[in-house]
mmCIF file of C-alpha atoms in Angstrom:
data_model
loop_
_atom_site.group_PDB
_atom_site.id
_atom_site.type_symbol
_atom_site.label_atom_id
_atom_site.label_comp_id
_atom_site.label_asym_id
_atom_site.label_seq_id
_atom_site.Cartn_x
_atom_site.Cartn_y
_atom_site.Cartn_z
ATOM 1 C CA MET A 1 -17.081 -22.863 3.710
ATOM 2 C CA LYS A 2 -20.641 -24.134 4.145
ATOM 3 C CA GLN A 3 -23.304 -23.709 1.351
ATOM 4 C CA THR A 4 -20.827 -22.721 -1.247
ATOM 5 C CA VAL A 5 -20.135 -24.025 -4.638
ATOM 6 C CA TRP A 6 -16.883 -24.912 -6.463
ATOM 7 C CA TYR A 7 -16.507 -21.399 -8.187
ATOM 8 C CA ASP A 8 -16.905 -19.543 -4.705
ATOM 9 C CA LYS A 9 -14.279 -21.768 -3.224
ATOM 10 C CA LEU A 10 -12.034 -21.232 -6.374
ATOM 11 C CA GLN A 11 -12.409 -17.507 -6.146
ATOM 12 C CA TYR A 12 -11.611 -17.418 -2.447
ATOM 13 C CA GLY A 13 -8.563 -19.477 -2.918
ATOM 14 C CA THR A 14 -7.331 -17.269 -5.670
ATOM 15 C CA LEU A 15 -7.763 -14.240 -3.248
ATOM 16 C CA LEU A 16 -5.716 -16.142 -0.634
ATOM 17 C CA LEU A 17 -2.989 -17.003 -3.215
ATOM 18 C CA LEU A 18 -2.854 -13.367 -4.338
ATOM 19 C CA VAL A 19 -2.164 -11.866 -0.860
ATOM 20 C CA ALA A 20 0.373 -14.686 -0.188
ATOM 21 C CA VAL A 21 2.452 -13.936 -3.241
ATOM 22 C CA MET A 22 2.155 -10.226 -3.286
ATOM 23 C CA PRO A 23 4.869 -9.636 -0.593
ATOM 24 C CA VAL A 24 7.097 -12.116 -2.567
ATOM 25 C CA GLY A 25 7.064 -10.563 -5.963
ATOM 26 C CA TRP A 26 4.849 -8.206 -7.994
ATOM 27 C CA ARG A 27 5.211 -10.353 -11.196
ATOM 28 C CA TYR A 28 3.758 -13.437 -9.510
ATOM 29 C CA ALA A 29 1.003 -11.269 -7.928
ATOM 30 C CA LEU A 30 0.093 -9.847 -11.388
ATOM 31 C CA TRP A 31 -0.453 -13.247 -12.829
ATOM 32 C CA VAL A 32 -2.492 -14.310 -9.957
ATOM 33 C CA ALA A 33 -4.582 -11.095 -10.257
ATOM 34 C CA LEU A 34 -5.187 -11.979 -13.809
ATOM 35 C CA LEU A 35 -6.237 -15.517 -12.662
ATOM 36 C CA LEU A 36 -8.616 -13.935 -10.243
ATOM 37 C CA ALA A 37 -10.152 -12.042 -13.075
ATOM 38 C CA LEU A 38 -10.498 -15.310 -15.135
ATOM 39 C CA VAL A 39 -11.921 -17.115 -12.189
ATOM 40 C CA SER A 40 -14.504 -14.394 -11.670
ATOM 41 C CA LEU A 41 -15.445 -14.564 -15.301
ATOM 42 C CA VAL A 42 -15.961 -18.403 -15.042
ATOM 43 C CA LYS A 43 -18.044 -17.848 -11.997
ATOM 44 C CA LEU A 44 -20.107 -15.192 -13.747
ATOM 45 C CA VAL A 45 -20.758 -17.570 -16.591
ATOM 46 C CA SER A 46 -21.494 -20.516 -14.376
ATOM 47 C CA ARG A 47 -23.778 -18.640 -12.038
ATOM 48 C CA ARG A 48 -25.600 -16.944 -14.940
ATOM 49 C CA LYS A 49 -26.277 -13.847 -12.940
ATOM 50 C CA VAL A 50 -24.620 -10.466 -13.056
ATOM 51 C CA GLY A 51 -24.171 -8.449 -9.963
ATOM 52 C CA ASN A 52 -23.214 -8.662 -6.299
ATOM 53 C CA PRO A 53 -26.356 -8.841 -4.042
ATOM 54 C CA ALA A 54 -24.024 -8.852 -1.018
ATOM 55 C CA LEU A 55 -22.821 -5.382 -1.820
ATOM 56 C CA PRO A 56 -25.129 -2.654 -0.615
ATOM 57 C CA SER A 57 -25.793 0.075 -3.142
ATOM 58 C CA ALA A 58 -24.320 2.592 -0.753
ATOM 59 C CA LEU A 59 -20.829 0.938 -1.165
ATOM 60 C CA ARG A 60 -20.904 0.267 -4.834
ATOM 61 C CA TRP A 61 -19.775 3.749 -5.739
ATOM 62 C CA ILE A 62 -16.692 3.186 -3.738
ATOM 63 C CA LEU A 63 -15.682 0.435 -6.077
ATOM 64 C CA TYR A 64 -16.589 2.581 -9.111
ATOM 65 C CA ALA A 65 -13.979 5.292 -7.951
ATOM 66 C CA PRO A 66 -10.873 3.537 -9.253
ATOM 67 C CA VAL A 67 -12.714 2.863 -12.573
ATOM 68 C CA VAL A 68 -13.523 6.603 -12.768
ATOM 69 C CA TYR A 69 -9.864 7.464 -12.107
ATOM 70 C CA TRP A 70 -8.809 5.176 -14.935
ATOM 71 C CA LEU A 71 -11.350 6.554 -17.338
ATOM 72 C CA VAL A 72 -10.110 10.154 -16.588
ATOM 73 C CA LEU A 73 -6.596 9.123 -17.598
ATOM 74 C CA VAL A 74 -8.049 7.357 -20.720
ATOM 75 C CA ALA A 75 -9.836 10.773 -21.546
ATOM 76 C CA SER A 76 -6.451 12.516 -21.294
ATOM 77 C CA LEU A 77 -5.435 10.672 -24.484
ATOM 78 C CA LEU A 78 -7.529 13.342 -26.317
ATOM 79 C CA TRP A 79 -4.848 15.858 -25.815
ATOM 80 C CA THR A 80 -1.888 13.428 -25.811
ATOM 81 C CA THR A 81 0.493 13.519 -28.848
ATOM 82 C CA ASP A 82 2.448 10.348 -28.061
ATOM 83 C CA LEU A 83 -0.436 7.923 -28.071
ATOM 84 C CA ALA A 84 1.798 4.762 -28.125
ATOM 85 C CA VAL A 85 3.240 5.721 -24.756
ATOM 86 C CA GLY A 86 -0.160 6.851 -23.545
ATOM 87 C CA TRP A 87 -1.831 3.413 -24.322
ATOM 88 C CA GLU A 88 1.067 1.663 -22.713
ATOM 89 C CA ILE A 89 0.546 3.524 -19.501
ATOM 90 C CA ILE A 90 -3.277 3.077 -19.628
ATOM 91 C CA ARG A 91 -2.749 -0.695 -20.168
ATOM 92 C CA LEU A 92 -0.417 -0.744 -17.208
ATOM 93 C CA LYS A 93 -3.018 0.927 -15.007
ATOM 94 C CA ALA A 94 -5.798 -1.314 -16.172
ATOM 95 C CA VAL A 95 -4.865 -3.652 -13.231
ATOM 96 C CA LEU A 96 -6.947 -1.221 -11.091
ATOM 97 C CA LEU A 97 -9.971 -2.476 -12.994
ATOM 98 C CA ILE A 98 -9.632 -6.195 -11.851
ATOM 99 C CA PHE A 99 -10.880 -5.816 -8.254
ATOM 100 C CA PRO A 100 -13.860 -3.468 -8.671
ATOM 101 C CA LEU A 101 -15.189 -5.353 -11.714
ATOM 102 C CA CYS A 102 -14.773 -8.782 -9.865
ATOM 103 C CA PHE A 103 -16.598 -7.756 -6.832
ATOM 104 C CA LEU A 104 -19.248 -5.650 -8.607
ATOM 105 C CA LEU A 105 -20.241 -8.330 -10.976
ATOM 106 C CA THR A 106 -19.940 -11.523 -8.979
ATOM 107 C CA ASP A 107 -21.652 -12.521 -5.562
ATOM 108 C CA THR A 108 -19.418 -12.309 -2.480
ATOM 109 C CA SER A 109 -22.173 -13.272 -0.010
ATOM 110 C CA TYR A 110 -20.126 -16.419 0.796
ATOM 111 C CA LEU A 111 -17.395 -14.344 2.387
ATOM 112 C CA SER A 112 -17.831 -13.656 6.126
ATOM 113 C CA LEU A 113 -15.602 -11.541 8.394
ATOM 114 C CA ARG A 114 -13.905 -14.858 9.307
ATOM 115 C CA HIS A 115 -12.967 -15.478 5.824
ATOM 116 C CA LEU A 116 -11.685 -11.870 5.472
ATOM 117 C CA ARG A 117 -9.717 -12.137 8.634
ATOM 118 C CA VAL A 118 -7.990 -15.305 6.944
ATOM 119 C CA ILE A 119 -7.020 -13.175 4.049
ATOM 120 C CA ALA A 120 -5.424 -10.509 6.337
ATOM 121 C CA TYR A 121 -3.608 -13.424 8.339
ATOM 122 C CA THR A 122 -2.271 -14.790 5.065
ATOM 123 C CA PHE A 123 -0.875 -11.361 3.989
ATOM 124 C CA MET A 124 0.661 -10.923 7.441
ATOM 125 C CA ALA A 125 2.295 -14.376 7.291
ATOM 126 C CA ALA A 126 3.624 -13.828 3.808
ATOM 127 C CA ASN A 127 5.443 -10.619 4.817
ATOM 128 C CA CYS A 128 6.813 -12.461 7.985
ATOM 129 C CA ALA A 129 7.988 -15.341 5.802
ATOM 130 C CA ALA A 130 9.792 -13.120 3.293
ATOM 131 C CA PHE A 131 11.643 -11.364 6.216
ATOM 132 C CA LEU A 132 12.561 -14.681 7.772
ATOM 133 C CA TYR A 133 13.768 -16.001 4.369
ATOM 134 C CA PHE A 134 16.112 -13.153 4.013
ATOM 135 C CA LEU A 135 17.319 -13.359 7.668
ATOM 136 C CA VAL A 136 18.270 -17.103 7.122
ATOM 137 C CA ARG A 137 19.878 -16.436 3.807
ATOM 138 C CA THR A 138 21.825 -13.634 5.214
ATOM 139 C CA GLY A 139 22.915 -15.599 8.249
ATOM 140 C CA ILE A 140 24.382 -18.304 5.992
ATOM 141 C CA ASP A 141 26.134 -15.784 3.816
ATOM 142 C CA VAL A 142 27.740 -13.708 6.660
ATOM 143 C CA THR A 143 31.024 -15.210 7.858
ATOM 144 C CA GLN A 144 31.703 -15.882 11.516
ATOM 145 C CA GLY A 145 32.654 -12.919 13.481
ATOM 146 C CA GLY A 146 30.977 -10.382 11.220
ATOM 147 C CA ASP A 147 29.528 -7.343 12.962
ATOM 148 C CA PHE A 148 26.036 -5.965 12.538
ATOM 149 C CA LYS A 149 27.046 -3.660 9.744
ATOM 150 C CA SER A 150 28.079 -6.639 7.541
ATOM 151 C CA PHE A 151 24.993 -8.387 8.391
ATOM 152 C CA TYR A 152 22.913 -5.462 7.547
ATOM 153 C CA ASN A 153 24.691 -4.719 4.314
ATOM 154 C CA THR A 154 24.521 -8.462 3.215
ATOM 155 C CA PHE A 155 20.756 -8.520 4.001
ATOM 156 C CA ASN A 156 20.167 -5.575 1.678
ATOM 157 C CA SER A 157 22.274 -6.996 -0.882
ATOM 158 C CA ASN A 158 20.323 -10.238 -0.839
ATOM 159 C CA TRP A 159 17.055 -8.535 -0.703
ATOM 160 C CA LYS A 160 17.845 -6.030 -3.625
ATOM 161 C CA THR A 161 18.963 -8.868 -5.984
ATOM 162 C CA SER A 162 16.202 -11.357 -5.107
ATOM 163 C CA GLY A 163 14.168 -10.511 -8.307
ATOM 164 C CA GLY A 164 11.052 -10.030 -6.170
ATOM 165 C CA ILE A 165 9.939 -6.933 -4.327
ATOM 166 C CA TYR A 166 12.993 -4.542 -4.851
ATOM 167 C CA HIS A 167 11.681 -1.170 -3.781
ATOM 168 C CA HIS A 168 11.969 -0.501 -0.032
ATOM 169 C CA ALA A 169 8.978 1.911 -0.005
ATOM 170 C CA TYR A 170 6.454 -0.761 -1.096
ATOM 171 C CA VAL A 171 7.979 -3.408 1.363
ATOM 172 C CA ALA A 172 7.694 -0.904 4.197
ATOM 173 C CA LEU A 173 4.108 -0.063 3.132
ATOM 174 C CA TYR A 174 3.135 -3.838 2.969
ATOM 175 C CA ALA A 175 4.679 -4.539 6.439
ATOM 176 C CA LEU A 176 3.210 -1.520 7.963
ATOM 177 C CA THR A 177 -0.294 -2.377 6.789
ATOM 178 C CA ALA A 178 0.136 -5.910 8.285
ATOM 179 C CA ILE A 179 1.288 -4.303 11.576
ATOM 180 C CA VAL A 180 -1.923 -2.355 11.634
ATOM 181 C CA PHE A 181 -3.916 -5.482 11.341
ATOM 182 C CA VAL A 182 -1.873 -7.158 14.042
ATOM 183 C CA TYR A 183 -2.561 -4.260 16.467
ATOM 184 C CA HIS A 184 -6.371 -4.240 15.707
ATOM 185 C CA GLU A 185 -6.398 -8.117 16.094
ATOM 186 C CA LEU A 186 -4.720 -8.013 19.589
ATOM 187 C CA PHE A 187 -6.693 -5.180 21.021
ATOM 188 C CA SER A 188 -10.147 -5.985 19.456
ATOM 189 C CA ARG A 189 -10.096 -9.881 20.272
ATOM 190 C CA TRP A 190 -7.675 -9.998 23.167
ATOM 191 C CA THR A 191 -10.174 -11.969 25.330
ATOM 192 C CA GLU A 192 -10.932 -14.444 22.494
ATOM 193 C CA LEU A 193 -7.328 -15.238 21.647
ATOM 194 C CA LYS A 194 -5.457 -17.916 23.326
ATOM 195 C CA GLY A 195 -1.988 -17.279 24.894
ATOM 196 C CA TRP A 196 -0.102 -18.847 22.061
ATOM 197 C CA HIS A 197 -2.137 -16.911 19.500
ATOM 198 C CA ARG A 198 -1.210 -13.696 21.306
ATOM 199 C CA GLY A 199 2.376 -14.745 21.363
ATOM 200 C CA LEU A 200 2.434 -15.460 17.645
ATOM 201 C CA LEU A 201 0.950 -12.035 16.880
ATOM 202 C CA PHE A 202 3.529 -10.167 19.063
ATOM 203 C CA VAL A 203 6.316 -12.207 17.226
ATOM 204 C CA ALA A 204 4.779 -11.259 13.912
ATOM 205 C CA ALA A 205 4.781 -7.507 14.990
ATOM 206 C CA VAL A 206 8.470 -7.684 15.824
ATOM 207 C CA PHE A 207 9.357 -9.397 12.565
ATOM 208 C CA LEU A 208 7.271 -6.849 10.471
ATOM 209 C CA LEU A 209 8.928 -3.990 12.405
ATOM 210 C CA GLY A 210 12.256 -5.502 11.813
ATOM 211 C CA TYR A 211 11.545 -5.695 8.119
ATOM 212 C CA ILE A 212 10.703 -2.018 7.987
ATOM 213 C CA ILE A 213 13.908 -1.200 9.805
ATOM 214 C CA VAL A 214 16.371 -3.117 7.703
ATOM 215 C CA VAL A 215 15.001 -2.074 4.320
ATOM 216 C CA ASN A 216 15.409 1.403 5.486
ATOM 217 C CA SER A 217 12.771 3.503 3.561
ATOM 218 C CA ARG A 218 12.603 6.985 4.751
ATOM 219 C CA ALA A 219 8.831 7.152 3.941
ATOM 220 C CA GLY A 220 8.251 3.868 5.616
ATOM 221 C CA ILE A 221 10.203 5.072 8.781
ATOM 222 C CA LEU A 222 8.039 8.239 8.915
ATOM 223 C CA ALA A 223 4.847 6.381 8.302
ATOM 224 C CA THR A 224 5.738 3.946 11.112
ATOM 225 C CA VAL A 225 6.115 6.810 13.456
ATOM 226 C CA LEU A 226 2.772 8.211 12.309
ATOM 227 C CA VAL A 227 1.047 4.810 12.851
ATOM 228 C CA SER A 228 2.770 4.541 16.287
ATOM 229 C CA VAL A 229 1.307 8.057 17.290
ATOM 230 C CA CYS A 230 -2.242 6.858 16.096
ATOM 231 C CA CYS A 231 -1.998 3.568 17.988
ATOM 232 C CA LEU A 232 -0.928 5.428 21.106
ATOM 233 C CA LEU A 233 -3.744 7.984 20.847
ATOM 234 C CA HIS A 234 -6.199 5.168 20.259
ATOM 235 C CA GLN A 235 -5.097 3.526 23.446
ATOM 236 C CA MET A 236 -5.515 6.782 25.335
ATOM 237 C CA VAL A 237 -8.861 7.825 23.834
ATOM 238 C CA ARG A 238 -10.636 4.439 23.329
ATOM 239 C CA TYR A 239 -9.285 2.505 26.234
ATOM 240 C CA HIS A 240 -8.199 5.375 28.656
ATOM 241 C CA ARG A 241 -4.803 3.688 29.263
ATOM 242 C CA TRP A 242 -2.916 6.900 29.996
ATOM 243 C CA TRP A 243 0.035 5.594 32.129
ATOM 244 C CA GLN A 244 0.525 2.483 30.028
ATOM 245 C CA THR A 245 0.556 4.682 26.897
ATOM 246 C CA ILE A 246 3.185 6.970 28.319
ATOM 247 C CA VAL A 247 5.370 3.928 29.316
ATOM 248 C CA VAL A 248 5.035 2.399 25.871
ATOM 249 C CA ALA A 249 5.882 5.823 24.209
ATOM 250 C CA LEU A 250 9.120 6.090 26.421
ATOM 251 C CA VAL A 251 10.077 2.557 25.565
ATOM 252 C CA MET A 252 9.469 3.275 21.776
ATOM 253 C CA VAL A 253 11.512 6.493 21.924
ATOM 254 C CA ALA A 254 14.399 4.622 23.732
ATOM 255 C CA GLY A 255 14.141 1.893 21.217
ATOM 256 C CA SER A 256 14.213 4.292 18.264
ATOM 257 C CA MET A 257 17.337 5.921 19.590
ATOM 258 C CA GLY A 258 18.972 2.570 19.788
ATOM 259 C CA VAL A 259 18.065 1.648 16.319
ATOM 260 C CA ILE A 260 19.516 4.853 14.896
ATOM 261 C CA GLN A 261 22.762 4.148 16.593
ATOM 262 C CA ILE A 262 22.922 0.580 15.679
ATOM 263 C CA VAL A 263 21.675 0.503 12.141
ATOM 264 C CA PRO A 264 24.184 2.396 9.922
ATOM 265 C CA GLY A 265 21.675 2.976 7.087
ATOM 266 C CA HIS A 266 19.267 5.001 9.146
ATOM 267 C CA GLN A 267 22.042 7.493 9.923
ATOM 268 C CA ASN A 268 22.853 7.815 6.310
ATOM 269 C CA ARG A 269 19.264 7.899 4.951
ATOM 270 C CA ILE A 270 17.767 10.446 7.421
ATOM 271 C CA ALA A 271 20.600 12.409 9.208
ATOM 272 C CA SER A 272 22.590 12.800 5.989
ATOM 273 C CA THR A 273 19.569 14.020 4.202
ATOM 274 C CA VAL A 274 18.891 16.771 6.787
ATOM 275 C CA GLN A 275 22.567 17.590 6.696
ATOM 276 C CA LYS A 276 22.559 17.997 2.879
ATOM 277 C CA ILE A 277 19.461 20.233 2.912
ATOM 278 C CA LYS A 278 21.273 22.492 5.546
ATOM 279 C CA GLU A 279 24.314 22.557 3.387
ATOM 280 C CA LYS A 280 22.903 22.884 -0.090
ATOM 281 C CA GLY A 281 19.459 24.230 0.532
ATOM 282 C CA ASP A 282 16.663 22.868 -1.761
ATOM 283 C CA GLU A 283 19.198 21.119 -4.028
ATOM 284 C CA GLY A 284 20.420 19.000 -1.005
ATOM 285 C CA ASP A 285 17.920 16.294 -1.614
ATOM 286 C CA VAL A 286 16.703 14.836 -4.961
ATOM 287 C CA ARG A 287 13.152 14.621 -3.805
ATOM 288 C CA ILE A 288 12.967 18.393 -3.229
ATOM 289 C CA VAL A 289 14.607 18.928 -6.661
ATOM 290 C CA ILE A 290 12.178 16.803 -8.637
ATOM 291 C CA ASN A 291 9.121 18.122 -6.675
ATOM 292 C CA GLN A 292 10.013 21.578 -7.497
ATOM 293 C CA ALA A 293 10.520 20.685 -11.253
ATOM 294 C CA SER A 294 7.208 18.885 -11.295
ATOM 295 C CA ALA A 295 5.436 21.860 -9.763
ATOM 296 C CA HIS A 296 7.116 24.188 -12.304
ATOM 297 C CA ALA A 297 5.957 22.005 -15.132
ATOM 298 C CA TYR A 298 2.383 21.830 -13.645
ATOM 299 C CA GLU A 299 2.243 25.679 -13.657
ATOM 300 C CA ARG A 300 2.494 25.665 -17.470
ATOM 301 C CA SER A 301 -0.683 23.578 -17.928
ATOM 302 C CA PRO A 302 -2.694 23.533 -14.692
ATOM 303 C CA TRP A 303 -6.234 22.662 -15.705
ATOM 304 C CA VAL A 304 -5.963 19.490 -17.853
ATOM 305 C CA GLY A 305 -2.259 18.580 -17.636
ATOM 306 C CA TYR A 306 -0.274 17.265 -20.578
ATOM 307 C CA GLY A 307 -2.029 13.949 -21.237
ATOM 308 C CA VAL A 308 -1.013 10.618 -19.918
ATOM 309 C CA GLY A 309 1.436 10.023 -22.802
ATOM 310 C CA ASP A 310 3.217 13.302 -22.787
ATOM 311 C CA TYR A 311 3.675 14.467 -19.192
ATOM 312 C CA LEU A 312 6.815 12.551 -18.384
ATOM 313 C CA PRO A 313 8.840 14.012 -21.357
ATOM 314 C CA VAL A 314 7.662 17.439 -20.168
ATOM 315 C CA PHE A 315 8.705 16.677 -16.644
ATOM 316 C CA TYR A 316 12.112 15.436 -17.838
ATOM 317 C CA ASP A 317 12.670 18.699 -19.839
ATOM 318 C CA GLN A 318 11.632 20.774 -16.833
ATOM 319 C CA CYS A 319 14.311 18.936 -14.717
ATOM 320 C CA ARG A 320 16.946 19.583 -17.359
ATOM 321 C CA TYR A 321 15.888 23.211 -17.626
ATOM 322 C CA ASP A 322 15.796 23.845 -13.737
ATOM 323 C CA TYR A 323 18.794 21.622 -12.962
ATOM 324 C CA THR A 324 21.799 20.828 -15.205
ATOM 325 C CA ALA A 325 22.259 17.330 -13.713
ATOM 326 C CA GLU A 326 20.960 14.696 -16.218
ATOM 327 C CA GLY A 327 20.403 12.226 -13.372
ATOM 328 C CA TYR A 328 17.345 14.064 -12.459
ATOM 329 C CA ALA A 329 15.653 13.450 -15.763
ATOM 330 C CA ASN A 330 15.294 9.647 -15.396
ATOM 331 C CA ARG A 331 12.807 9.783 -12.495
ATOM 332 C CA ASN A 332 9.158 10.216 -12.029
ATOM 333 C CA ALA A 333 7.701 12.952 -9.726
ATOM 334 C CA HIS A 334 7.778 10.718 -6.724
ATOM 335 C CA ASN A 335 4.526 12.127 -5.747
ATOM 336 C CA GLN A 336 1.364 10.440 -6.958
ATOM 337 C CA TYR A 337 -0.751 13.658 -6.429
ATOM 338 C CA MET A 338 1.535 15.635 -8.609
ATOM 339 C CA GLU A 339 1.723 12.905 -11.235
ATOM 340 C CA SER A 340 -2.059 12.915 -11.516
ATOM 341 C CA LEU A 341 -1.974 16.727 -11.960
ATOM 342 C CA LEU A 342 0.757 16.490 -14.736
ATOM 343 C CA ALA A 343 -1.134 13.689 -16.490
ATOM 344 C CA ALA A 344 -4.746 14.917 -16.331
ATOM 345 C CA GLY A 345 -4.839 18.266 -14.440
ATOM 346 C CA ILE A 346 -7.474 18.981 -11.903
ATOM 347 C CA PRO A 347 -9.921 16.322 -13.105
ATOM 348 C CA GLY A 348 -7.108 13.729 -12.596
ATOM 349 C CA LEU A 349 -6.391 14.810 -8.990
ATOM 350 C CA LEU A 350 -10.055 15.001 -8.140
ATOM 351 C CA ALA A 351 -10.603 11.548 -9.462
ATOM 352 C CA LEU A 352 -7.571 10.197 -7.505
ATOM 353 C CA LEU A 353 -8.836 11.807 -4.214
ATOM 354 C CA TRP A 354 -12.301 10.284 -4.820
ATOM 355 C CA PHE A 355 -10.617 6.984 -5.265
ATOM 356 C CA LEU A 356 -8.519 7.186 -2.056
ATOM 357 C CA LEU A 357 -10.996 9.005 0.144
ATOM 358 C CA ALA A 358 -14.222 7.217 -0.808
ATOM 359 C CA PRO A 359 -14.186 4.625 2.056
ATOM 360 C CA PHE A 360 -14.307 7.333 4.627
ATOM 361 C CA SER A 361 -17.904 8.075 3.922
ATOM 362 C CA LYS A 362 -18.840 4.582 5.249
ATOM 363 C CA VAL A 363 -16.244 3.787 7.803
ATOM 364 C CA CYS A 364 -17.850 5.447 10.774
ATOM 365 C CA ARG A 365 -20.364 2.541 11.329
ATOM 366 C CA SER A 366 -17.641 -0.101 10.919
ATOM 367 C CA CYS A 367 -16.482 -1.988 14.010
ATOM 368 C CA ASN A 368 -13.140 -2.092 12.119
ATOM 369 C CA SER A 369 -13.112 1.626 11.627
ATOM 370 C CA PHE A 370 -9.547 2.116 13.216
ATOM 371 C CA PRO A 371 -7.379 -0.215 11.113
ATOM 372 C CA ILE A 372 -9.394 0.905 8.024
ATOM 373 C CA VAL A 373 -8.788 4.628 8.720
ATOM 374 C CA VAL A 374 -5.143 4.099 9.643
ATOM 375 C CA SER A 375 -4.443 1.925 6.546
ATOM 376 C CA ILE A 376 -5.852 4.504 4.215
ATOM 377 C CA VAL A 377 -3.898 7.360 6.010
ATOM 378 C CA VAL A 378 -0.625 5.284 5.481
ATOM 379 C CA VAL A 379 -1.527 5.029 1.759
ATOM 380 C CA LEU A 380 -2.177 8.691 1.542
ATOM 381 C CA PHE A 381 0.968 9.513 3.333
ATOM 382 C CA ASN A 382 3.153 7.307 1.165
ATOM 383 C CA LEU A 383 1.705 8.720 -1.963
ATOM 384 C CA LEU A 384 3.367 12.038 -1.023
ATOM 385 C CA PHE A 385 6.797 10.444 -1.340
ATOM 386 C CA GLU A 386 6.261 7.755 -4.159
ATOM 387 C CA SER A 387 4.179 7.521 -7.321
ATOM 388 C CA MET A 388 2.863 4.146 -6.272
ATOM 389 C CA LEU A 389 0.103 4.086 -8.831
ATOM 390 C CA GLU A 390 2.817 4.131 -11.646
ATOM 391 C CA ARG A 391 4.144 0.738 -10.733
ATOM 392 C CA GLN A 392 2.348 -2.715 -10.881
ATOM 393 C CA MET A 393 3.424 -3.482 -7.223
ATOM 394 C CA GLY A 394 1.600 -0.214 -6.108
ATOM 395 C CA LEU A 395 -1.457 -0.689 -8.290
ATOM 396 C CA LEU A 396 -1.944 -4.194 -7.082
ATOM 397 C CA PHE A 397 -1.583 -3.414 -3.510
ATOM 398 C CA THR A 398 -3.869 -0.315 -3.597
ATOM 399 C CA GLY A 399 -6.535 -1.921 -5.788
ATOM 400 C CA SER A 400 -6.676 -5.172 -3.492
ATOM 401 C CA LEU A 401 -6.456 -3.116 -0.252
ATOM 402 C CA TYR A 402 -9.503 -0.909 -1.179
ATOM 403 C CA ALA A 403 -11.480 -3.890 -2.484
ATOM 404 C CA TYR A 404 -10.815 -5.672 0.813
ATOM 405 C CA ILE A 405 -12.026 -2.535 2.788
ATOM 406 C CA VAL A 406 -15.182 -2.639 0.723
ATOM 407 C CA LEU A 407 -15.749 -6.332 1.523
ATOM 408 C CA VAL A 408 -15.243 -5.752 5.179
ATOM 409 C CA LEU A 409 -17.641 -2.782 5.051
ATOM 410 C CA SER A 410 -20.316 -4.719 3.035
ATOM 411 C CA GLU A 411 -20.205 -7.624 5.468
ATOM 412 C CA GLU A 412 -20.823 -5.256 8.377
ATOM 413 C CA GLU A 413 -23.425 -3.187 6.538
ATOM 414 C CA ASN A 414 -25.498 -6.082 5.888
ATOM 415 C CA LYS A 415 -25.984 -6.631 9.581
ATOM 416 C CA PHE A 416 -27.873 -3.325 9.736
ATOM 417 C CA VAL A 417 -30.122 -4.156 6.759
#
């Protein structure tokens, strides 16, 4: 990193450390995110200049969007009765403020696209390393002669009890985002890459896809299908590779059918869900049950919601009223859009959509438009099935991803100035 001072190198190193530990455990990532905020504060004091001249004014409002979303939730405390719970949730979501404030207040002109690519490679490698670790650990634990089912079950047991990332939806989201980067790297820089480099990227893609398969998230599987369709369409429209795309699509279909037959969990997670819905109707799947209960709760206060401190008890009461099973009343809405409506009503949803959709206004001029658009679509899709901004692991990932997108866009935008 030429012409950089010590605090620039320290900030960049902290960014690399953050994406390296995020797939390993959210607790470690939270501490590193706080370290990033501290490093940025030290940089601000040492530099004695506030602001980021490398960030065009047209992109600044994208970083303000998560701040506005957080402030809307703070405003909902005005009609919250349980202020203690409300402030606890506000404190939890304050992680979203780290990334926009760091990059709005400190100079990032030392970051080139090459540095940003290294960050993406680090995130990809960390996901592959996590998967490889569990593969090796499982191989040691499984006795000789064990079938694939015992290997699969042992892998899931090791993974769930590891103390790190323990929610399959987030693991699938991390791995799928890394796959999007691998795809873009292969097809945008194919001629620049050496043979061994291409081979490593293909191996990484296999590892990441394997990770998604074994953690067995329904949302992750559906999102993988969505990304696969986007990539195939991209090949057909952008590169006009019609017959190659058809062959790849057939191979993917055949491979998917094989996975469904081999991996027992996929039969249980998807086929059994469909079967239960057929047999029991809307009550056949817990996600449908809690989505309906959250919709009924929202209808009672559609404009401003119940406040960030009160909406969960209201949702639990609605679950008990609609469905007698107490097990439904210890979950969240499993839909981030509905969570925002329940907490802050229409203003909360609008602020969330501004936060999530803001990069689309500037992505058209980007050379990296395809991976950016697909990554955002994956996040939008997963928020339909998980309340990802209610957990630290989701807040950290979403906040860092959108900050990364802004840094990529700003580096390319400066070329047009």
